[in-house]
Short mmCIF file of C-alpha atoms in Angstrom, two decimals:
data_model
loop_
_atom_site.label_atom_id
_atom_site.label_comp_id
_atom_site.label_asym_id
_atom_site.label_seq_id
_atom_site.Cartn_x
_atom_site.Cartn_y
_atom_site.Cartn_z
CA MET A 14 4.33 -12.46 -66.33
CA THR A 15 7.25 -14.77 -67.13
CA HIS A 16 6.29 -18.38 -66.52
CA HIS A 17 8.74 -21.26 -66.10
CA ARG A 18 7.94 -24.98 -66.40
CA ILE A 19 9.93 -26.97 -63.85
CA ALA A 20 10.32 -30.74 -63.61
CA LEU A 21 10.63 -31.97 -60.03
CA ILE A 22 12.30 -35.35 -59.47
CA PRO A 23 12.32 -35.98 -55.68
CA GLY A 24 14.00 -39.37 -56.08
CA ASP A 25 15.02 -41.28 -52.97
CA GLY A 26 15.68 -40.74 -49.28
CA ILE A 27 15.96 -37.13 -48.18
CA GLY A 28 15.44 -35.99 -51.76
CA THR A 29 11.71 -36.10 -51.06
CA GLU A 30 12.24 -33.96 -47.95
CA VAL A 31 14.43 -31.16 -49.35
CA LEU A 32 12.58 -30.39 -52.59
CA PRO A 33 9.43 -28.97 -50.90
CA PRO A 34 11.44 -26.24 -49.09
CA ALA A 35 13.22 -25.41 -52.35
CA ARG A 36 9.87 -25.08 -54.06
CA GLN A 37 8.60 -22.80 -51.28
CA VAL A 38 11.62 -20.56 -51.76
CA LEU A 39 11.14 -20.45 -55.53
CA ASP A 40 7.49 -19.47 -55.18
CA ALA A 41 8.27 -16.79 -52.59
CA VAL A 42 11.02 -15.15 -54.60
CA GLY A 43 8.99 -15.47 -57.80
CA ARG A 44 6.13 -13.49 -56.26
CA ARG A 45 8.58 -10.77 -55.23
CA HIS A 46 10.18 -10.47 -58.67
CA GLY A 47 7.13 -10.97 -60.85
CA PHE A 48 7.52 -14.41 -62.36
CA ALA A 49 5.87 -17.76 -61.69
CA PHE A 50 6.47 -21.49 -61.87
CA SER A 51 4.44 -24.50 -62.83
CA TYR A 52 5.69 -27.84 -61.60
CA THR A 53 5.42 -31.36 -62.93
CA SER A 54 6.49 -33.88 -60.30
CA TYR A 55 7.89 -37.29 -61.24
CA ASP A 56 7.49 -38.88 -57.84
CA ASP A 57 8.11 -42.49 -58.83
CA TRP A 58 11.38 -41.98 -60.76
CA SER A 59 13.44 -43.64 -58.09
CA CYS A 60 15.09 -46.77 -56.77
CA GLU A 61 11.70 -47.91 -55.53
CA ARG A 62 10.47 -47.88 -59.11
CA TYR A 63 13.58 -49.83 -60.15
CA LEU A 64 12.87 -52.54 -57.58
CA ARG A 65 9.27 -52.70 -58.71
CA GLU A 66 9.62 -52.41 -62.49
CA GLY A 67 13.33 -52.82 -63.30
CA ALA A 68 13.88 -49.22 -64.44
CA MET A 69 14.56 -45.92 -62.67
CA MET A 70 12.34 -44.02 -65.09
CA PRO A 71 10.05 -44.95 -68.00
CA PRO A 72 11.45 -45.50 -71.52
CA ASP A 73 10.14 -42.11 -72.67
CA GLY A 74 11.53 -40.30 -69.62
CA LEU A 75 13.68 -37.85 -71.57
CA ASP A 76 10.76 -37.02 -73.86
CA GLN A 77 8.66 -36.19 -70.80
CA LEU A 78 11.32 -33.73 -69.61
CA ARG A 79 12.27 -32.23 -72.96
CA ASP A 80 9.78 -29.33 -72.97
CA LYS A 81 10.62 -28.17 -69.43
CA ASP A 82 12.67 -25.05 -68.74
CA ALA A 83 14.70 -26.75 -66.00
CA ILE A 84 14.86 -29.84 -63.80
CA LEU A 85 15.19 -29.80 -60.02
CA LEU A 86 16.36 -33.12 -58.59
CA GLY A 87 16.34 -34.23 -54.95
CA ALA A 88 18.61 -37.28 -54.61
CA VAL A 89 18.99 -40.77 -56.03
CA GLY A 90 20.14 -43.98 -54.35
CA ARG A 91 19.29 -46.51 -51.65
CA PRO A 92 21.29 -49.31 -50.03
CA ASP A 93 19.52 -52.20 -51.75
CA VAL A 94 20.16 -50.87 -55.28
CA PRO A 95 23.76 -50.76 -56.54
CA ASP A 96 24.94 -47.18 -57.03
CA HIS A 97 25.94 -47.73 -60.64
CA VAL A 98 22.41 -48.96 -61.38
CA SER A 99 20.70 -45.89 -59.93
CA LEU A 100 23.23 -43.49 -61.45
CA TRP A 101 23.17 -44.95 -64.94
CA GLY A 102 19.42 -45.41 -64.79
CA LEU A 103 18.52 -41.77 -64.19
CA LEU A 104 21.20 -39.12 -63.68
CA ILE A 105 23.61 -40.01 -66.45
CA PRO A 106 20.95 -40.51 -69.15
CA ILE A 107 19.59 -37.04 -68.35
CA ARG A 108 23.03 -35.43 -68.31
CA ARG A 109 24.08 -37.03 -71.59
CA GLY A 110 20.75 -37.00 -73.39
CA PHE A 111 20.41 -33.27 -72.72
CA ARG A 112 24.10 -32.43 -73.36
CA GLN A 113 24.59 -31.10 -69.83
CA TYR A 114 28.34 -31.07 -70.29
CA VAL A 115 29.14 -28.48 -67.60
CA ASN A 116 28.79 -29.38 -63.94
CA LEU A 117 29.12 -26.32 -61.69
CA ARG A 118 29.68 -26.59 -57.95
CA PRO A 119 30.20 -23.34 -56.05
CA VAL A 120 32.11 -23.53 -52.77
CA ARG A 121 31.76 -20.88 -50.08
CA VAL A 122 32.47 -20.69 -46.37
CA PHE A 123 29.55 -18.81 -44.81
CA GLU A 124 29.72 -16.73 -41.67
CA GLY A 125 28.26 -18.84 -38.88
CA ILE A 126 29.66 -22.16 -40.12
CA ASP A 127 32.91 -23.46 -38.72
CA SER A 128 34.95 -25.21 -41.35
CA PRO A 129 36.90 -28.25 -40.16
CA VAL A 130 39.83 -26.67 -41.99
CA ARG A 131 41.62 -24.14 -39.79
CA GLY A 132 42.50 -21.74 -42.61
CA ALA A 133 39.04 -21.73 -44.25
CA THR A 134 37.37 -18.55 -43.05
CA ALA A 135 34.15 -16.82 -44.07
CA GLY A 136 34.58 -14.18 -46.73
CA GLU A 137 37.84 -15.65 -47.99
CA VAL A 138 36.90 -19.05 -49.41
CA ASP A 139 34.68 -18.54 -52.45
CA PHE A 140 35.41 -20.55 -55.58
CA VAL A 141 33.74 -22.72 -58.20
CA VAL A 142 34.62 -26.20 -59.40
CA VAL A 143 33.83 -26.70 -63.09
CA ARG A 144 33.58 -30.39 -63.93
CA GLU A 145 33.40 -31.92 -67.39
CA ASN A 146 30.17 -33.84 -67.09
CA VAL A 147 29.55 -36.24 -69.98
CA GLU A 148 32.78 -37.97 -71.04
CA GLY A 149 36.26 -38.41 -69.55
CA GLU A 150 36.68 -41.28 -67.14
CA TYR A 151 32.92 -41.93 -66.91
CA SER A 152 32.54 -43.50 -70.34
CA GLU A 153 30.47 -46.52 -71.27
CA ILE A 154 33.32 -48.14 -73.17
CA GLY A 155 34.73 -51.25 -71.52
CA GLY A 156 33.60 -54.55 -70.15
CA ARG A 157 34.24 -57.60 -68.00
CA LEU A 158 36.14 -60.65 -69.20
CA TYR A 159 36.44 -64.21 -67.85
CA ARG A 160 33.86 -63.70 -65.13
CA GLY A 161 34.37 -66.01 -62.17
CA LEU A 162 37.69 -67.34 -63.43
CA PRO A 163 41.14 -66.70 -61.92
CA GLU A 164 42.07 -64.43 -64.83
CA GLU A 165 38.88 -62.33 -64.52
CA ALA A 166 39.48 -58.79 -65.77
CA ALA A 167 37.68 -55.45 -66.05
CA VAL A 168 38.45 -52.85 -68.73
CA GLN A 169 37.28 -49.21 -68.57
CA GLU A 170 38.20 -46.67 -71.24
CA SER A 171 38.50 -42.91 -70.69
CA ILE A 172 37.29 -40.72 -73.55
CA PHE A 173 38.63 -37.19 -73.96
CA THR A 174 37.54 -35.48 -77.19
CA ARG A 175 38.81 -32.15 -78.47
CA ALA A 176 35.24 -30.86 -78.73
CA GLY A 177 34.27 -32.10 -75.26
CA VAL A 178 37.33 -30.73 -73.47
CA THR A 179 37.38 -27.43 -75.37
CA ARG A 180 33.78 -26.53 -74.64
CA VAL A 181 34.08 -27.08 -70.89
CA LEU A 182 37.38 -25.19 -70.81
CA ASP A 183 35.79 -22.25 -72.61
CA HIS A 184 32.99 -22.21 -70.06
CA ALA A 185 35.51 -22.27 -67.20
CA PHE A 186 37.68 -19.51 -68.68
CA GLN A 187 34.62 -17.33 -69.34
CA LEU A 188 33.46 -17.88 -65.77
CA ALA A 189 36.90 -16.96 -64.42
CA ALA A 190 36.89 -13.80 -66.56
CA SER A 191 33.60 -12.78 -64.93
CA ARG A 192 34.95 -13.45 -61.43
CA ARG A 193 38.48 -12.77 -60.14
CA GLY A 194 40.33 -13.79 -63.28
CA LYS A 195 42.09 -16.90 -61.97
CA LEU A 196 41.78 -20.47 -63.20
CA THR A 197 43.41 -23.69 -62.00
CA SER A 198 43.37 -26.85 -64.11
CA ALA A 199 43.39 -30.25 -62.39
CA THR A 200 45.65 -32.73 -64.16
CA LYS A 201 47.78 -35.83 -63.66
CA SER A 202 49.81 -35.74 -66.84
CA ASN A 203 52.93 -36.97 -65.07
CA GLY A 204 51.32 -40.38 -64.60
CA ILE A 205 48.47 -40.69 -67.13
CA VAL A 206 50.34 -40.62 -70.40
CA HIS A 207 47.74 -39.95 -73.11
CA THR A 208 44.52 -38.29 -71.96
CA LEU A 209 45.90 -35.80 -69.44
CA PRO A 210 48.74 -34.43 -71.61
CA PHE A 211 46.02 -33.90 -74.23
CA TRP A 212 43.95 -32.08 -71.60
CA ASP A 213 46.97 -29.90 -70.69
CA GLU A 214 47.59 -29.01 -74.33
CA LEU A 215 43.99 -27.86 -74.73
CA VAL A 216 44.13 -25.82 -71.51
CA ALA A 217 47.17 -23.97 -72.87
CA GLU A 218 45.47 -23.53 -76.23
CA ARG A 219 42.26 -22.12 -74.78
CA GLY A 220 44.11 -20.08 -72.16
CA ALA A 221 45.78 -18.10 -74.94
CA ALA A 222 42.32 -16.97 -76.03
CA TYR A 223 41.61 -15.44 -72.59
CA PRO A 224 44.55 -13.11 -71.87
CA ALA A 225 42.71 -11.48 -68.95
CA VAL A 226 42.64 -14.81 -67.05
CA ALA A 227 45.74 -15.97 -65.19
CA TRP A 228 45.85 -19.76 -65.19
CA ASP A 229 47.97 -22.54 -63.79
CA GLN A 230 47.74 -26.30 -63.46
CA GLU A 231 48.13 -28.64 -60.50
CA HIS A 232 48.44 -32.39 -60.31
CA ILE A 233 45.31 -33.77 -58.70
CA ASP A 234 47.07 -35.16 -55.62
CA ALA A 235 48.82 -31.87 -54.85
CA LEU A 236 45.64 -29.96 -55.66
CA ALA A 237 43.62 -31.99 -53.15
CA ALA A 238 46.20 -31.11 -50.49
CA LYS A 239 46.04 -27.42 -51.40
CA PHE A 240 42.25 -27.42 -51.14
CA VAL A 241 42.83 -28.18 -47.47
CA LEU A 242 45.97 -26.11 -46.90
CA GLU A 243 45.17 -23.03 -49.01
CA PRO A 244 41.46 -23.01 -49.92
CA ALA A 245 41.30 -19.23 -50.20
CA ARG A 246 43.73 -19.13 -53.15
CA PHE A 247 41.26 -20.59 -55.65
CA ASP A 248 38.76 -18.86 -57.93
CA VAL A 249 37.74 -21.29 -60.71
CA VAL A 250 39.00 -24.88 -60.77
CA VAL A 251 38.37 -26.98 -63.87
CA GLY A 252 38.80 -30.72 -64.10
CA SER A 253 37.78 -33.88 -65.88
CA ASN A 254 34.69 -35.83 -64.92
CA LEU A 255 36.44 -37.90 -62.25
CA PHE A 256 38.74 -35.18 -60.92
CA GLY A 257 35.94 -32.61 -60.77
CA ASP A 258 33.68 -35.07 -58.95
CA ILE A 259 36.24 -35.81 -56.24
CA LEU A 260 37.44 -32.23 -55.82
CA SER A 261 33.94 -30.79 -55.48
CA ASP A 262 33.00 -33.18 -52.66
CA LEU A 263 36.28 -32.41 -50.90
CA ALA A 264 35.57 -28.70 -51.31
CA ALA A 265 32.08 -29.13 -49.83
CA ALA A 266 33.62 -30.71 -46.75
CA VAL A 267 36.07 -27.79 -46.50
CA ALA A 268 33.07 -25.44 -46.57
CA GLY A 269 31.68 -27.12 -43.46
CA SER A 270 29.00 -29.56 -44.60
CA ILE A 271 28.14 -31.42 -47.75
CA GLY A 272 24.53 -30.72 -46.75
CA ILE A 273 24.76 -27.16 -48.05
CA ALA A 274 26.51 -27.93 -51.34
CA PRO A 275 24.63 -27.29 -54.62
CA ALA A 276 25.28 -28.37 -58.19
CA ALA A 277 24.17 -27.41 -61.67
CA ASN A 278 24.27 -29.67 -64.73
CA LEU A 279 24.23 -27.14 -67.54
CA ASN A 280 23.50 -27.23 -71.23
CA PRO A 281 24.97 -23.77 -71.88
CA GLU A 282 23.46 -23.52 -75.36
CA ARG A 283 19.99 -23.99 -73.80
CA GLU A 284 18.98 -26.49 -76.47
CA PHE A 285 17.80 -28.77 -73.66
CA PRO A 286 16.75 -28.24 -70.04
CA SER A 287 19.51 -28.03 -67.45
CA MET A 288 19.30 -29.92 -64.16
CA PHE A 289 20.00 -28.67 -60.63
CA GLU A 290 20.61 -30.88 -57.60
CA PRO A 291 22.09 -30.83 -54.10
CA VAL A 292 25.32 -32.78 -53.72
CA HIS A 293 24.43 -34.59 -50.48
CA GLY A 294 22.81 -37.71 -51.92
CA SER A 295 19.89 -39.63 -50.49
CA ALA A 296 21.34 -40.04 -46.95
CA PRO A 297 19.36 -43.18 -46.03
CA ASP A 298 20.67 -43.02 -42.45
CA ILE A 299 18.55 -39.93 -41.73
CA ALA A 300 15.79 -40.29 -44.32
CA GLY A 301 12.30 -39.99 -42.91
CA ARG A 302 13.39 -38.28 -39.70
CA GLY A 303 12.69 -34.74 -40.89
CA ILE A 304 16.16 -33.44 -40.04
CA ALA A 305 17.75 -33.13 -43.50
CA ASN A 306 19.50 -29.87 -44.31
CA PRO A 307 17.51 -28.16 -47.13
CA LEU A 308 20.22 -25.63 -47.99
CA GLY A 309 21.82 -27.74 -50.74
CA ALA A 310 18.48 -27.96 -52.56
CA ILE A 311 17.67 -24.29 -51.91
CA TRP A 312 21.06 -23.11 -53.17
CA SER A 313 20.60 -25.37 -56.22
CA ALA A 314 17.26 -23.64 -56.80
CA ALA A 315 19.10 -20.30 -56.65
CA MET A 316 21.48 -21.54 -59.34
CA MET A 317 18.44 -22.50 -61.39
CA LEU A 318 17.04 -18.97 -61.00
CA ASP A 319 20.28 -17.51 -62.28
CA HIS A 320 20.27 -19.88 -65.26
CA LEU A 321 16.66 -18.92 -66.05
CA GLY A 322 17.63 -15.25 -66.25
CA HIS A 323 16.79 -14.02 -62.75
CA PRO A 324 20.15 -13.12 -61.15
CA GLU A 325 18.58 -10.65 -58.70
CA ALA A 326 16.18 -13.31 -57.43
CA ALA A 327 19.06 -15.79 -57.17
CA LYS A 328 21.01 -13.28 -55.08
CA ASP A 329 18.01 -12.82 -52.79
CA VAL A 330 18.10 -16.55 -52.08
CA THR A 331 21.85 -16.77 -51.47
CA ASP A 332 21.65 -13.65 -49.29
CA ALA A 333 18.92 -15.35 -47.25
CA ILE A 334 21.10 -18.44 -46.88
CA ALA A 335 23.95 -16.27 -45.66
CA ALA A 336 21.64 -14.41 -43.29
CA VAL A 337 20.07 -17.47 -41.68
CA LEU A 338 23.55 -18.82 -40.97
CA ALA A 339 25.05 -15.53 -39.77
CA LYS A 340 22.13 -14.03 -37.84
CA THR A 341 20.38 -17.00 -36.24
CA ASP A 342 21.38 -20.06 -34.28
CA VAL A 343 18.90 -22.27 -36.16
CA ARG A 344 20.83 -25.28 -37.42
CA THR A 345 20.06 -28.78 -38.65
CA PRO A 346 22.04 -31.61 -36.99
CA ASP A 347 24.69 -31.76 -39.73
CA LEU A 348 25.58 -28.17 -38.76
CA GLY A 349 25.63 -28.95 -35.06
CA GLY A 350 22.05 -27.93 -34.22
CA THR A 351 18.73 -29.56 -33.42
CA ALA A 352 16.36 -27.88 -35.89
CA SER A 353 14.15 -29.92 -38.14
CA THR A 354 14.06 -29.44 -41.90
CA ALA A 355 10.80 -27.50 -41.53
CA GLU A 356 12.09 -25.27 -38.73
CA PHE A 357 15.23 -24.43 -40.66
CA SER A 358 13.23 -23.75 -43.84
CA ASP A 359 10.81 -21.50 -41.95
CA ALA A 360 13.68 -19.45 -40.52
CA LEU A 361 15.13 -18.95 -44.00
CA LEU A 362 11.77 -18.08 -45.54
CA GLU A 363 11.20 -15.48 -42.82
CA LEU A 364 14.49 -13.81 -43.67
CA LEU A 365 13.79 -14.10 -47.39
#
């Protein structure tokens, strides 16, 4: 029997509430398909640990994760810890230390969910945002000058390397070739004079290597508008770290709720474990009330199954997600219902 070692990092807020349903789903589908999981849970890698010890995770955190097959993360963040502290204390070290340079965020309008966007209908909106995940605008290069003085200044450098851009573009083009053969590149080369023209040049260069993929490019402001006006036109959208981050959250809202949105942080070469996480964040306003939507974590677990070489099992999970939304009226509050996290999870597990 195939056996996978999974690191669980519940984190903060509703992260601790949505990982148990995801684990139940993994175990159920594993039994059906003949593979198993062992879990190591890192319950105190969180903002609470930071407030207590000054660090989100221990100094040897990456070494503790290195031998795992994959990482499933709940959420990170709480109001009394600055977001940049929690992000740079846990998520970004894992992404960069394990070369998780591809961030994948699928976007789909399911039957049974009303999108706030009039033209976003089930069966028509189904695309993937591919985000460069380790460089770009989210670099560590920069600093603060003249703190507290009238001329105080902040400097932040964007880093776009040929190797970093090329590898994420290749992943996006390959994904588009396996789907509907269309790719859209997010840019802003009319206003950002160095990095984005470089990005555009590399898109054209790599596009020539994939003649079966039709590609175009859109300036980020126009592209954001088209996500709302024409969401069904997209197949694969690729963007820099910042552009991909913004577009994927916008796309999740178009799909009806950020509560269902999943994400994968991939090391495609599989030299290191990849990490899977729901997009919704720690949601401190509803944490502890038992009403969090578990679908983002469950869909992330399905992406993990696919990455681990179990596409049929992954499809079982996404089919169950589609079925619980299309065939039942069980909904968590973010989807307009009254079901608890446990009630919603039970309904999905029954269909699974």
